[in-house]
Coordinates of C-alpha atoms in Angstrom, one line a residue:
X127 CA 0.0 0.0 0.0
X128 CA 1.6 3.3 -1.0
X129 CA -0.1 5.4 1.6
X130 CA -1.3 4.9 5.2
X131 CA -5.1 4.7 5.6
X132 CA -6.9 8.1 5.9
X133 CA -10.5 9.4 5.8
X134 CA -12.0 12.5 4.3
X135 CA -15.2 13.9 5.7
X136 CA -18.0 15.5 3.6
X137 CA -17.3 18.8 1.8
X138 CA -19.7 21.4 0.4
X139 CA -20.3 21.7 -3.3
X140 CA -17.9 24.4 -4.4
X141 CA -18.7 27.2 -6.9
X142 CA -15.5 29.3 -7.4
X143 CA -15.1 32.3 -9.7
X144 CA -15.7 35.9 -10.5
X145 CA -19.4 36.9 -10.4
X146 CA -20.6 33.6 -9.0
X147 CA -22.6 35.4 -6.3
X148 CA -25.1 35.8 -9.1
X149 CA -25.9 32.1 -8.8
X150 CA -26.9 32.2 -5.2
X151 CA -30.6 33.1 -5.6
X152 CA -31.1 30.2 -8.0
X153 CA -29.3 27.8 -5.6
X154 CA -31.5 29.1 -2.7
X155 CA -34.7 28.8 -4.7
X156 CA -34.1 25.0 -5.0
X157 CA -34.7 24.6 -1.3
X158 CA -37.9 26.6 -0.8
X159 CA -39.6 30.0 -0.8
X160 CA -38.3 31.5 2.4
X161 CA -34.7 32.4 2.8
X162 CA -32.9 33.9 5.9
X163 CA -30.0 36.1 4.7
X164 CA -27.3 36.7 7.3
X165 CA -24.8 39.4 6.7
X166 CA -22.5 41.8 8.5
X167 CA -23.8 45.3 9.2
X168 CA -21.9 47.1 6.4
X169 CA -19.4 44.9 4.5
X170 CA -21.9 43.6 2.0
X171 CA -25.1 45.6 2.8
X172 CA -23.2 48.9 2.2
X173 CA -22.3 48.0 -1.4
X174 CA -24.4 48.1 -4.6
X175 CA -24.3 44.3 -4.8
X176 CA -26.7 44.1 -1.9
X177 CA -29.6 45.8 -3.7
X178 CA -28.9 43.7 -6.8
X179 CA -28.8 40.5 -4.7
X180 CA -32.1 41.3 -3.0
X181 CA -33.8 42.2 -6.3
X182 CA -32.7 38.8 -7.7
X183 CA -34.1 37.0 -4.7
X184 CA -37.4 38.7 -5.2
X185 CA -37.4 38.0 -9.0
X186 CA -37.1 34.3 -8.1
X187 CA -40.2 34.7 -6.0
X188 CA -38.4 34.3 -2.7
X189 CA -39.4 35.8 0.6
X190 CA -36.3 37.0 2.4
X191 CA -35.6 37.8 6.0
X192 CA -32.5 39.5 7.2
X193 CA -30.2 39.2 10.3
X194 CA -26.9 41.0 10.9
X195 CA -23.9 40.0 12.9
X196 CA -21.0 42.3 13.9
X197 CA -17.9 41.4 15.7
X198 CA -17.2 37.9 17.1
X199 CA -20.5 36.0 17.2
X200 CA -21.8 35.0 20.7
X201 CA -24.1 32.2 21.8
X202 CA -26.6 34.9 22.9
X203 CA -26.7 36.4 19.4
X204 CA -27.2 33.0 17.8
X205 CA -30.0 32.2 20.3
X206 CA -31.6 35.6 19.5
X207 CA -31.7 34.8 15.8
X208 CA -33.2 31.3 16.4
X209 CA -35.9 32.7 18.7
X210 CA -36.7 35.5 16.2
X211 CA -37.0 33.3 13.1
X212 CA -38.2 30.0 14.6
X213 CA -41.8 30.4 13.4
X214 CA -41.0 32.0 10.0
X215 CA -40.7 28.8 8.0
X216 CA -37.1 29.4 7.0
X217 CA -36.2 26.8 4.3
X218 CA -32.7 27.9 3.5
X219 CA -30.1 30.1 5.2
X220 CA -27.7 32.2 3.1
X221 CA -24.7 33.8 4.8
X222 CA -22.7 36.6 3.0
X223 CA -19.8 37.9 5.0
X224 CA -16.6 37.2 6.9
X225 CA -15.9 34.2 9.1
X226 CA -18.0 35.6 12.0
X227 CA -21.0 36.0 9.8
X228 CA -20.6 32.5 8.4
X229 CA -20.1 30.9 11.8
X230 CA -23.1 32.6 13.3
X231 CA -25.3 31.6 10.3
X232 CA -24.0 28.1 10.4
X233 CA -25.1 27.7 14.0
X234 CA -28.5 29.4 13.4
X235 CA -29.1 27.0 10.4
X236 CA -28.4 24.1 12.7
X237 CA -30.7 25.1 15.4
X238 CA -33.7 26.5 13.5
X239 CA -35.3 23.0 13.0
X240 CA -35.1 22.4 16.7
X241 CA -35.4 25.7 18.5
X242 CA -33.1 25.0 21.4
X243 CA -30.1 27.0 22.7
X244 CA -26.7 26.6 21.1
X245 CA -25.3 26.2 24.6
X246 CA -26.8 22.7 24.6
X247 CA -24.2 21.7 22.1
X248 CA -21.2 24.1 22.5
X249 CA -18.2 21.9 23.3
X250 CA -16.5 22.3 26.7
X251 CA -18.9 24.9 28.1
X252 CA -22.4 23.7 27.2
X253 CA -24.6 20.8 28.3
X254 CA -22.8 18.3 26.0
X255 CA -26.1 17.3 24.4
X256 CA -25.4 15.4 21.2
X257 CA -26.5 17.2 18.0
X258 CA -28.5 14.8 15.8
X259 CA -29.6 17.2 13.0
X260 CA -31.0 17.9 10.6
X261 CA -29.8 21.4 9.8
X262 CA -31.5 23.9 7.6
X263 CA -29.8 23.9 4.2
X264 CA -27.0 26.4 4.4
X265 CA -25.2 28.4 1.6
X266 CA -22.0 30.1 2.6
X267 CA -20.6 33.1 0.6
X268 CA -17.4 34.5 2.1
X269 CA -16.5 38.2 1.6
X270 CA -13.1 37.8 3.2
X271 CA -10.2 35.4 2.6
X272 CA -9.2 34.1 6.0
X273 CA -11.2 31.6 8.0
X274 CA -12.3 29.1 5.4
X275 CA -15.5 28.7 7.4
X276 CA -17.3 28.0 4.1
X277 CA -15.7 24.5 4.1
X278 CA -16.0 23.5 7.7
X279 CA -18.4 21.9 10.2
X280 CA -17.4 24.3 13.0
X281 CA -19.4 27.3 14.2
X282 CA -17.0 29.2 16.4
X283 CA -18.7 31.3 19.1
X284 CA -17.2 33.3 21.9
X285 CA -17.9 35.3 25.1
X286 CA -15.1 37.7 25.9
X287 CA -13.9 38.7 29.4
X288 CA -12.4 37.2 32.5
X289 CA -14.8 34.2 32.3
X290 CA -14.8 34.2 28.6
X291 CA -14.5 31.3 26.1
X292 CA -14.1 30.6 22.4
X293 CA -15.7 27.3 21.6
X294 CA -17.2 25.4 18.6
X295 CA -20.6 24.0 17.9
X296 CA -19.4 21.2 15.6
X297 CA -21.1 18.6 13.5
X298 CA -21.0 17.3 10.0
X299 CA -24.7 18.3 9.6
X300 CA -23.5 21.9 9.7
X301 CA -21.3 21.7 6.6
X302 CA -22.7 24.1 4.0
X303 CA -24.6 22.6 1.1
X304 CA -22.7 25.1 -1.2
X305 CA -19.6 27.3 -0.8
X306 CA -19.8 30.1 -3.3
X307 CA -16.4 31.7 -3.6
X308 CA -16.5 35.0 -5.6
X309 CA -13.2 36.8 -5.4
X310 CA -14.9 40.1 -6.5
X311 CA -16.4 40.3 -3.0
X312 CA -13.0 40.8 -1.5
X313 CA -12.5 44.1 -3.3
X314 CA -14.1 46.1 -0.5
X315 CA -11.8 44.6 2.2
X316 CA -9.6 47.2 3.9
X317 CA -5.8 46.7 3.9
X318 CA -5.6 45.7 7.6
X319 CA -8.3 43.1 7.2
X320 CA -6.6 41.6 4.2
X321 CA -3.4 41.4 6.2
X322 CA -5.0 39.7 9.3
X323 CA -7.3 37.4 7.3
X324 CA -4.5 36.4 4.9
X325 CA -2.2 35.4 7.7
X326 CA -5.0 33.4 9.2
X327 CA -5.5 31.5 6.0
X328 CA -1.7 31.0 5.6
X329 CA -1.3 29.8 9.2
X330 CA -4.2 27.3 8.7
X331 CA -2.4 25.9 5.6
X332 CA 1.0 25.6 7.2
X333 CA -0.4 24.1 10.4
X334 CA -2.6 21.6 8.6
X335 CA 0.4 20.7 6.3
X336 CA 2.5 19.7 9.4
X337 CA -0.5 18.4 11.5
X338 CA -0.1 15.0 13.2
X339 CA -3.1 13.9 11.2
X340 CA -1.9 15.1 7.8
X341 CA -2.4 12.8 4.8
X342 CA -1.4 12.9 1.1
X343 CA -4.8 14.4 0.1
X344 CA -4.6 17.3 2.6
X345 CA -0.9 17.8 1.9
X346 CA -1.7 18.3 -1.8
X347 CA -4.4 20.9 -1.0
X348 CA -2.3 22.7 1.6
X349 CA 0.7 22.9 -0.8
X350 CA -1.5 24.3 -3.5
X351 CA -2.9 26.8 -1.1
X352 CA 0.5 27.9 0.1
X353 CA 1.6 28.4 -3.6
X354 CA -1.5 30.5 -4.2
X355 CA -0.8 32.5 -1.1
X356 CA 2.8 33.2 -2.2
X357 CA 1.6 34.3 -5.6
X358 CA -1.3 36.5 -4.5
X359 CA -1.2 37.7 -0.9
X360 CA 1.0 40.7 -1.1
X361 CA -0.5 41.9 -4.4
X362 CA -4.0 41.8 -2.8
X363 CA -2.6 43.6 0.3
X364 CA -0.9 46.3 -1.7
X365 CA -4.0 47.0 -3.6
X366 CA -2.5 48.1 -6.9
X367 CA -4.6 47.0 -9.9
X368 CA -4.7 44.8 -11.9
X369 CA -2.3 42.8 -9.8
X370 CA -4.6 43.2 -6.8
X371 CA -7.5 41.6 -8.6
X372 CA -5.4 38.5 -9.5
X373 CA -4.2 38.5 -5.9
X374 CA -7.7 38.4 -4.5
X375 CA -8.5 35.4 -6.7
X376 CA -5.5 33.6 -5.4
X377 CA -6.3 34.5 -1.8
X378 CA -10.0 33.4 -2.1
X379 CA -8.7 30.0 -3.4
X380 CA -6.1 29.7 -0.7
X381 CA -8.6 30.5 2.1
X382 CA -11.0 27.9 0.8
X383 CA -8.3 25.3 0.8
X384 CA -7.2 26.3 4.3
X385 CA -10.8 25.6 5.5
X386 CA -10.9 22.2 3.8
X387 CA -7.5 21.1 5.2
X388 CA -8.2 22.3 8.8
X389 CA -11.6 20.6 8.7
X390 CA -9.9 17.3 7.8
X391 CA -6.7 17.2 9.8
X392 CA -6.8 20.0 12.4
X393 CA -4.3 22.8 13.2
X394 CA -1.6 23.5 15.7
X395 CA -0.1 25.6 18.4
X396 CA -1.0 29.0 16.9
X397 CA -4.7 28.2 16.9
X398 CA -4.4 26.5 20.2
X399 CA -3.3 29.9 21.6
X400 CA -5.8 31.8 19.6
X401 CA -8.7 30.3 21.6
X402 CA -7.8 31.7 25.0
X403 CA -6.3 34.9 23.6
X404 CA -9.6 35.6 21.7
X405 CA -11.7 34.7 24.7
X406 CA -9.9 36.8 27.3
X407 CA -8.7 39.8 25.3
X408 CA -10.0 41.9 22.4
X409 CA -7.5 40.7 19.9
X410 CA -8.7 39.8 16.4
X411 CA -8.2 36.2 15.4
X412 CA -6.2 37.0 12.3
X413 CA -3.8 39.2 14.3
X414 CA -3.1 36.3 16.6
X415 CA -2.2 34.1 13.7
X416 CA 0.0 36.7 11.9
X417 CA 1.8 37.8 15.0
X418 CA 2.5 34.3 16.5
X419 CA 3.1 32.1 13.5
X420 CA 6.8 32.9 13.2
X421 CA 7.6 32.2 16.8
X422 CA 5.3 29.1 16.9
X423 CA 7.0 27.7 13.9
X424 CA 10.4 28.3 15.3
X425 CA 9.5 26.6 18.7
X426 CA 8.0 23.6 16.9
X427 CA 11.1 23.1 14.8
X428 CA 13.4 23.4 17.9
X429 CA 11.3 21.0 19.9
X430 CA 11.2 18.5 17.0
X431 CA 14.9 18.7 16.5
X432 CA 15.6 18.1 20.2
X433 CA 13.1 15.3 20.8
X434 CA 12.0 13.8 17.5
X435 CA 14.7 14.6 14.9
X436 CA 13.3 12.1 12.4
X437 CA 9.8 13.5 12.5
X438 CA 8.4 14.0 9.0
X439 CA 7.2 17.5 9.9
X440 CA 10.8 18.7 9.9
X441 CA 11.0 17.8 6.2
X442 CA 7.7 19.6 5.5
X443 CA 8.9 22.8 7.2
X444 CA 12.0 22.7 5.0
X445 CA 9.8 22.2 1.9
X446 CA 7.6 25.1 2.9
X447 CA 10.8 27.3 3.4
X448 CA 12.0 26.5 -0.1
X449 CA 8.6 27.1 -1.6
X450 CA 8.0 30.5 0.1
X451 CA 11.5 31.9 -0.4
X452 CA 11.9 30.5 -3.9
X453 CA 15.4 29.2 -2.9
X454 CA 15.3 25.6 -4.0
X455 CA 19.0 25.0 -3.5
X456 CA 18.9 25.2 0.3
X457 CA 19.4 22.2 2.4
X458 CA 16.7 21.3 5.0
X459 CA 18.3 23.1 7.9
X460 CA 18.9 26.3 6.0
X461 CA 15.3 26.1 4.6
X462 CA 13.8 25.8 8.0
X463 CA 15.8 28.8 9.3
X464 CA 14.8 30.8 6.2
X465 CA 11.1 29.9 6.8
X466 CA 11.1 31.3 10.3
X467 CA 13.0 34.4 9.3
X468 CA 10.6 35.0 6.4
X469 CA 7.5 34.7 8.6
X470 CA 9.0 37.2 11.1
X471 CA 9.7 39.6 8.2
X472 CA 6.1 39.3 7.1
X473 CA 4.8 40.2 10.6
X474 CA 6.9 43.3 10.6
X475 CA 6.1 44.3 7.0
X476 CA 2.4 44.0 7.6
X477 CA 2.7 46.0 10.9
X478 CA 0.8 43.5 12.8
X479 CA 0.4 44.7 16.4
X480 CA 2.1 42.8 19.3
X481 CA 0.2 41.2 22.1
X482 CA 0.7 44.1 24.6
X483 CA -1.3 46.3 22.3
X484 CA -4.4 44.4 23.6
X485 CA -3.6 44.6 27.3
X486 CA -1.8 41.2 27.4
X487 CA 1.1 41.0 29.8
X488 CA 3.5 38.3 31.1
X489 CA 1.3 38.0 34.1
X490 CA -1.5 36.6 31.9
X491 CA 0.6 33.8 30.4
X492 CA -0.2 31.1 32.9
X493 CA -3.9 31.5 32.3
X494 CA -3.4 31.6 28.5
X495 CA -1.1 28.5 28.5
X496 CA -3.4 26.5 30.8
X497 CA -6.3 27.0 28.4
X498 CA -4.4 26.5 25.1
X499 CA -4.6 22.7 24.9
X500 CA -7.9 22.4 23.1
X501 CA -8.5 20.5 19.9
X502 CA -6.1 22.6 17.8
X503 CA -3.1 22.0 20.0
X504 CA -3.8 18.2 19.9
X505 CA -2.8 18.0 16.3
X506 CA 0.4 20.1 16.6
X507 CA 3.2 18.0 15.3
X508 CA 4.8 17.7 18.7
X509 CA 3.5 18.1 22.3
X510 CA 4.9 21.4 23.6
X511 CA 5.8 22.0 27.2
X512 CA 4.2 24.9 29.1
X513 CA 7.5 26.7 28.9
X514 CA 7.7 26.3 25.2
X515 CA 4.2 27.6 24.7
X516 CA 5.1 30.6 27.0
X517 CA 8.1 31.3 24.8
X518 CA 5.9 31.7 21.8
X519 CA 3.9 34.4 23.7
X520 CA 7.0 36.1 25.0
X521 CA 8.5 36.5 21.5
X522 CA 5.6 38.7 20.5
X523 CA 4.9 40.5 23.7

């Protein structure tokens, strides 16, 4: 057998390409006559595309309801939507927005047929009631290139503060029926959002590539995604046309693949830390990824070299270093060093804020470390010590 056994869970049907948001009303109409449209407050509704989209829904004879999500979605906001629309006969949910919008809508779609609280199913903090489905059919249309939520079964919800949490409502029933990826929708993203979201997508690709559960199928997708990131990210971020348009297309593709790979094989130490950091402090998820990925990669490599020098992830880190730097002649050790140096350079070039900008200090590290060993940390290529995890945080304080 050429490969070790692996399994791939269900994926959405994927429609990728410029202008494909125009297909969404037809897709929605196949499920019924009443559609719940979930958006952000301004990112899509404040553009001419909103009116064109609503007019097309109405031309299809669809009755549409509207719910908005701003900031990180909370269980309370999800429960509010379920309560409001429970008796409206919603037959399909369409989400158009960033990862927060998609996650909230995913949870609402899952609960509308049942009417209960999302806290019944939220892992680690809820009642641990098994979710049996079914979910309302769900169509995901991302307007950012970062989380890959359009391809996952996770609805990530959070409550921020001293007793906060960031946890998932997670089930294969929640996977979207369709993921409609239209790179044109990224054109309105501000520069700082492109930076944070892009580094989220890249971190998801790299972490899934070296995940302890990685397999040849996900490796191929992660590699393709990292190539697209290399080719398109900085063009999209710099915003100079026509290169920026090509960059947005590459980033939409890379983000989609990052969602697919993370859903199949998990992530690593950066996302393990993102959970408590996002729960206890007002730090955007993409900023966590972009500011920690260099230090986390370096610590992973050092731990692997010290304790598991023959681990296949070390070869993969070297491959990623050669890919991203374009220096194919480097040996593995040099390529790994070049990778961590390049990631650190990116953080500085993008002017990503350090942790202390959000009120995070060394005195907070024990709490953050103690709550970092969730599902993402469990697929890190090596088990890190508390001291090693704290070193990652110290590097970007």
